[in-house]
mmCIF file of C-alpha atoms in Angstrom:
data_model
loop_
_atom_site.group_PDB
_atom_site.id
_atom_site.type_symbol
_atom_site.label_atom_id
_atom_site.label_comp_id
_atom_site.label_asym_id
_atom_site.label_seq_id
_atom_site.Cartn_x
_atom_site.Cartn_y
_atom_site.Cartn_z
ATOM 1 C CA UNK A 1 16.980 211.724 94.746
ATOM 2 C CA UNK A 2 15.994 210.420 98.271
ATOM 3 C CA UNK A 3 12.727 210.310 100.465
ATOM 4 C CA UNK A 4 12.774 211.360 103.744
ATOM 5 C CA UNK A 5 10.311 209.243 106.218
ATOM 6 C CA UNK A 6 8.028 212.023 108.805
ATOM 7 C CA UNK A 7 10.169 211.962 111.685
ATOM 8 C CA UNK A 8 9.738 213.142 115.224
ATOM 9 C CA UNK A 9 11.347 216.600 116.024
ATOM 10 C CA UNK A 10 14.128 217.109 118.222
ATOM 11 C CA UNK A 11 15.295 220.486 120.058
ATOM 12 C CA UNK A 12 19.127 220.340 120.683
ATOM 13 C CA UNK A 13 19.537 223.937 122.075
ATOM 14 C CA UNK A 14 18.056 225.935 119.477
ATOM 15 C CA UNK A 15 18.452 224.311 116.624
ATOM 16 C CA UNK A 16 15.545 221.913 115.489
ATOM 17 C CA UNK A 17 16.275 218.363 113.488
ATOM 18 C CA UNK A 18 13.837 215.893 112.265
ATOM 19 C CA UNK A 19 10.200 216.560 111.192
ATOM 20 C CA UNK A 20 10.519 218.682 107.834
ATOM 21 C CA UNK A 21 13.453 220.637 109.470
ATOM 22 C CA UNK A 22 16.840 221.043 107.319
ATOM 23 C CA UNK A 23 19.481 218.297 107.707
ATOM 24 C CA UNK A 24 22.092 219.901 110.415
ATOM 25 C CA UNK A 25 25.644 220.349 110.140
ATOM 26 C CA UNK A 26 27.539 218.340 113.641
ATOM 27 C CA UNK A 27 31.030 217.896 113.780
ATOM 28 C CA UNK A 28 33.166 217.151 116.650
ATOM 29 C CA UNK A 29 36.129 218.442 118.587
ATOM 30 C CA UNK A 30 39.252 216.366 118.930
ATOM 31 C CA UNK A 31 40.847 218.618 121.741
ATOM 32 C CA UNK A 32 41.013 218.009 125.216
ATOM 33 C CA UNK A 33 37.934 218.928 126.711
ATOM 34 C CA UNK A 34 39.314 220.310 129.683
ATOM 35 C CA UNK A 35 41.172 222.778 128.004
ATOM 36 C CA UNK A 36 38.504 225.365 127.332
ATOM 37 C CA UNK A 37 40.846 227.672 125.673
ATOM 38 C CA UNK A 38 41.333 225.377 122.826
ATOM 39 C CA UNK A 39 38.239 223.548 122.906
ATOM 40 C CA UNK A 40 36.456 227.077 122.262
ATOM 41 C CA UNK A 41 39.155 228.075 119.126
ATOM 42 C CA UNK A 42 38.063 224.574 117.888
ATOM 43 C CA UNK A 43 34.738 225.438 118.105
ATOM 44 C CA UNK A 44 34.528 229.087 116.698
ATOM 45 C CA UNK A 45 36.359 227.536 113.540
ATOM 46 C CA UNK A 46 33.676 225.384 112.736
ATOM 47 C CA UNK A 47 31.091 227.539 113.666
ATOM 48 C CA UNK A 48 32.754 229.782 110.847
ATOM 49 C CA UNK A 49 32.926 226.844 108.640
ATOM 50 C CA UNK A 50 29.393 226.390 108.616
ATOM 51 C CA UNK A 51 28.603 223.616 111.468
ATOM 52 C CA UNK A 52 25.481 224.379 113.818
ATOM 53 C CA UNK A 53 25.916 221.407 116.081
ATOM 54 C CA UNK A 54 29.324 220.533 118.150
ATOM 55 C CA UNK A 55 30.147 217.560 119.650
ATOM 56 C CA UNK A 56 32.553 216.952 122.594
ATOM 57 C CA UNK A 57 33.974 214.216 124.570
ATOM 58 C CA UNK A 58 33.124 213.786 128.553
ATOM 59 C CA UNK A 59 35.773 211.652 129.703
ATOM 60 C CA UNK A 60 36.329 213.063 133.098
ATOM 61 C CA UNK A 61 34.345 214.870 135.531
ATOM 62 C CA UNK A 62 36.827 218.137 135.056
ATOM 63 C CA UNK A 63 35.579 217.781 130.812
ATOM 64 C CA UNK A 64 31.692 217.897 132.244
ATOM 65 C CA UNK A 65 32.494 221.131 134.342
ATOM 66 C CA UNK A 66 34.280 222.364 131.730
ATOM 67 C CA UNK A 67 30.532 222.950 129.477
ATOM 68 C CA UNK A 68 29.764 225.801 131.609
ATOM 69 C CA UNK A 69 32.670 228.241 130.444
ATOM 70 C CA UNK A 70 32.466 226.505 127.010
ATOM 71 C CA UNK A 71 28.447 227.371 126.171
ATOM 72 C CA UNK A 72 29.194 231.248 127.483
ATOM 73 C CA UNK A 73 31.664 231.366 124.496
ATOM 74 C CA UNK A 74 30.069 229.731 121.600
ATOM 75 C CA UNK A 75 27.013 230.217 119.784
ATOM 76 C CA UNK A 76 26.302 226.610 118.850
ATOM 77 C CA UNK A 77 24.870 223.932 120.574
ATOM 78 C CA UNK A 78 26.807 221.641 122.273
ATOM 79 C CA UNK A 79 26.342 217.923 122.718
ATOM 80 C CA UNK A 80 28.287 215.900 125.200
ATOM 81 C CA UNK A 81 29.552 212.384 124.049
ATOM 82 C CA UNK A 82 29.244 209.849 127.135
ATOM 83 C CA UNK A 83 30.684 206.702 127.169
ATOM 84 C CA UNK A 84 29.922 204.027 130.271
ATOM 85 C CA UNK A 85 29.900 206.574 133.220
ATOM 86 C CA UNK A 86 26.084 207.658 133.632
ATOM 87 C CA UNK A 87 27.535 210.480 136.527
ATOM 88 C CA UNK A 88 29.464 212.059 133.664
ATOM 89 C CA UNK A 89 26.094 212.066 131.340
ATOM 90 C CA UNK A 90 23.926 214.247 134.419
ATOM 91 C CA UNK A 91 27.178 216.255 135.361
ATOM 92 C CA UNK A 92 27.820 217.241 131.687
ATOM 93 C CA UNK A 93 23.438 217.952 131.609
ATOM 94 C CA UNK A 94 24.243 220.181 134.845
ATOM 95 C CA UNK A 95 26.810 221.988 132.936
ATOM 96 C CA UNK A 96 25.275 222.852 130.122
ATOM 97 C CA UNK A 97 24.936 220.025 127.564
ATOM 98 C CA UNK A 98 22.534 220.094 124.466
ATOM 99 C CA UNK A 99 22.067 216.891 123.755
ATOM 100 C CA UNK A 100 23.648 213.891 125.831
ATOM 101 C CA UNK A 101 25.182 210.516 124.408
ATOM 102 C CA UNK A 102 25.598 206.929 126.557
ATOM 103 C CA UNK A 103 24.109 204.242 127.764
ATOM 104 C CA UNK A 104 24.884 203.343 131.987
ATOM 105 C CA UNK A 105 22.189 203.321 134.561
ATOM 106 C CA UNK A 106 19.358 204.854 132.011
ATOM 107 C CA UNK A 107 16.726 205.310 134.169
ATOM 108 C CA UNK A 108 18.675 207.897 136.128
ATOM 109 C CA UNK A 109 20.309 210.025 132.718
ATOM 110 C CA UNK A 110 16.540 209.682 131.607
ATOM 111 C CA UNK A 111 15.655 211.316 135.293
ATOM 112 C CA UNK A 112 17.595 213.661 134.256
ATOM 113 C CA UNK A 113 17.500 214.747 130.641
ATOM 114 C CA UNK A 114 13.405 214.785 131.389
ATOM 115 C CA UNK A 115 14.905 217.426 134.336
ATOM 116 C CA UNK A 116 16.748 219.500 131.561
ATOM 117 C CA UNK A 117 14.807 218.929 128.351
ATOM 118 C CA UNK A 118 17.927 216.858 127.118
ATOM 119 C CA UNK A 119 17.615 214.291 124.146
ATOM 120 C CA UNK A 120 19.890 211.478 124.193
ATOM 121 C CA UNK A 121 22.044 210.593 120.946
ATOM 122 C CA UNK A 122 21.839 206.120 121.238
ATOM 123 C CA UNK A 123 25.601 206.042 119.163
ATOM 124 C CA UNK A 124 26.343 202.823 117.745
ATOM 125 C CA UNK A 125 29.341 201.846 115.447
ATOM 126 C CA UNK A 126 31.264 199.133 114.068
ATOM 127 C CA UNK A 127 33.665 199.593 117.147
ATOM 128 C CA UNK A 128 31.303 199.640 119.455
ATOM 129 C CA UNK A 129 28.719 196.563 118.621
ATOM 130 C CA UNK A 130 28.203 194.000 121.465
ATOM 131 C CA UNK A 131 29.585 191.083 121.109
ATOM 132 C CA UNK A 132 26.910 188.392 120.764
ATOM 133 C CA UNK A 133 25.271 190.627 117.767
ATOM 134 C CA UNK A 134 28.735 190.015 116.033
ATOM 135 C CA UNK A 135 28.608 186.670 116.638
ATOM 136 C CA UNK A 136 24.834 186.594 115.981
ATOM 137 C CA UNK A 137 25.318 188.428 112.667
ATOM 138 C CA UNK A 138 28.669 186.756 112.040
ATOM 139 C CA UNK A 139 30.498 189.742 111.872
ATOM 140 C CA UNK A 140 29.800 193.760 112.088
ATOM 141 C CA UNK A 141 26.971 193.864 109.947
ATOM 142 C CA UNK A 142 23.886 196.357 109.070
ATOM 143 C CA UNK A 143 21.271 193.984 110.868
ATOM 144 C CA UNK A 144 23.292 194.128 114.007
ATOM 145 C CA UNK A 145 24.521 197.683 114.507
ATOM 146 C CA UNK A 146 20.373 198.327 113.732
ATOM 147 C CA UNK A 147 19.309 195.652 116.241
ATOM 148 C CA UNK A 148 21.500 197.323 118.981
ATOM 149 C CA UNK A 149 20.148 200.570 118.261
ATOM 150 C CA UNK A 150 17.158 199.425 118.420
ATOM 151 C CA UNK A 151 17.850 197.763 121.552
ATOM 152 C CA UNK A 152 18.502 200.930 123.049
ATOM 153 C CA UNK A 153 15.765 202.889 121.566
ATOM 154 C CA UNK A 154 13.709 200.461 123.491
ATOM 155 C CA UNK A 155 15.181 201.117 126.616
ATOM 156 C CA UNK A 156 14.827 204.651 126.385
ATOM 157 C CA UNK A 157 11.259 204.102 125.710
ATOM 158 C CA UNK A 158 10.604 201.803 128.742
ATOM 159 C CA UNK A 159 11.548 204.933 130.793
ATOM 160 C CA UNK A 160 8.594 207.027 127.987
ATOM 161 C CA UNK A 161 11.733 208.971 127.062
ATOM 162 C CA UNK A 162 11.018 209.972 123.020
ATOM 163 C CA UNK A 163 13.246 212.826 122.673
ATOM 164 C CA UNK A 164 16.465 210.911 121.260
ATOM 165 C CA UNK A 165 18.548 211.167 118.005
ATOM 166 C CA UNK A 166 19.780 207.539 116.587
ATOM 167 C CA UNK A 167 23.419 207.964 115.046
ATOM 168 C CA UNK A 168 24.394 204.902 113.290
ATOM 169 C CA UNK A 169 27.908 204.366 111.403
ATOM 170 C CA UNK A 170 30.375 201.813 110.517
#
């Protein structure tokens, strides 16, 4: 048996997490982005299997456009995973996204997931901890990976964004 603590709810697309809400299925894609054709058969598979969130990689500026087509064809929504290029993070919001993950120039993805109603996912893992919390912590540790989440909670907060989802694993 587990507790939950009262949490703060969160609207990615339709589906509602946090608060009292069930715990949500998300998986990910591990196609191209680009590639609609096969990002969408990806998709439609796990929606079949069950999942009610999807998660997809926004490399490129082509993978951001590509959310438009991709949301007409699904039924889920559809979160865009950012890493270090804050255009690609209000491109992919443009497009379509659900929910937005990254970290670059914050007070402009904040501009514009306030724009959209988009929450931010603050991602941390074991490959992606900053270096002086390793050191810090001597290693990849629980204590850091929380402190950098943390970290960036805080900076979403100094903009009075709320509306984020903390996804910590290692």
């Amino acid at each position: 048996m587990y507790t939950r603590n009262q949490t703060r709810v969160i609207s990615i697309g339709d589906v509602k997490i946090g608060g009292g809400n069930p715990v949500a299925i998300q998986s990910m894609t591990n196609t191209k982005t680009e590639n609609v054709e096969e990002t969408v058969k990806q998709i439609l598979a796990l929606e079949k299997a069950g999942c009610q969130i999807i998660r997809c990689t926004v490399p490129t500026m082509k993978a951001a456009e590509a959310f438009t087509e991709i949301k007409k064809q699904i039924h889920i929504p559809l979160v865009a995973d950012i890493h270090f290029d804050y255009k690609l993070a209000i491109a992919a919001m443009e497009h379509g996204a659900d929910k937005i993950g990254g970290e670059e120039n914050i007070c402009k993805v904040v501009e514009t997931a306030k724009k959209y109603h988009v929450p931010i996912r603050v991602g941390v893992n074991s490959g992606s901890l900053e270096k002086p919390l390793v050191k810090k912590y001597n290693g990849v540790t629980a204590q850091g990976l929380v402190e950098s989440a943390l970290d960036k909670v805080a900076m979403l907060e100094k903009y009075d964004f709320h509306d984020m989802v903390v996804s910590i694993k290692s």
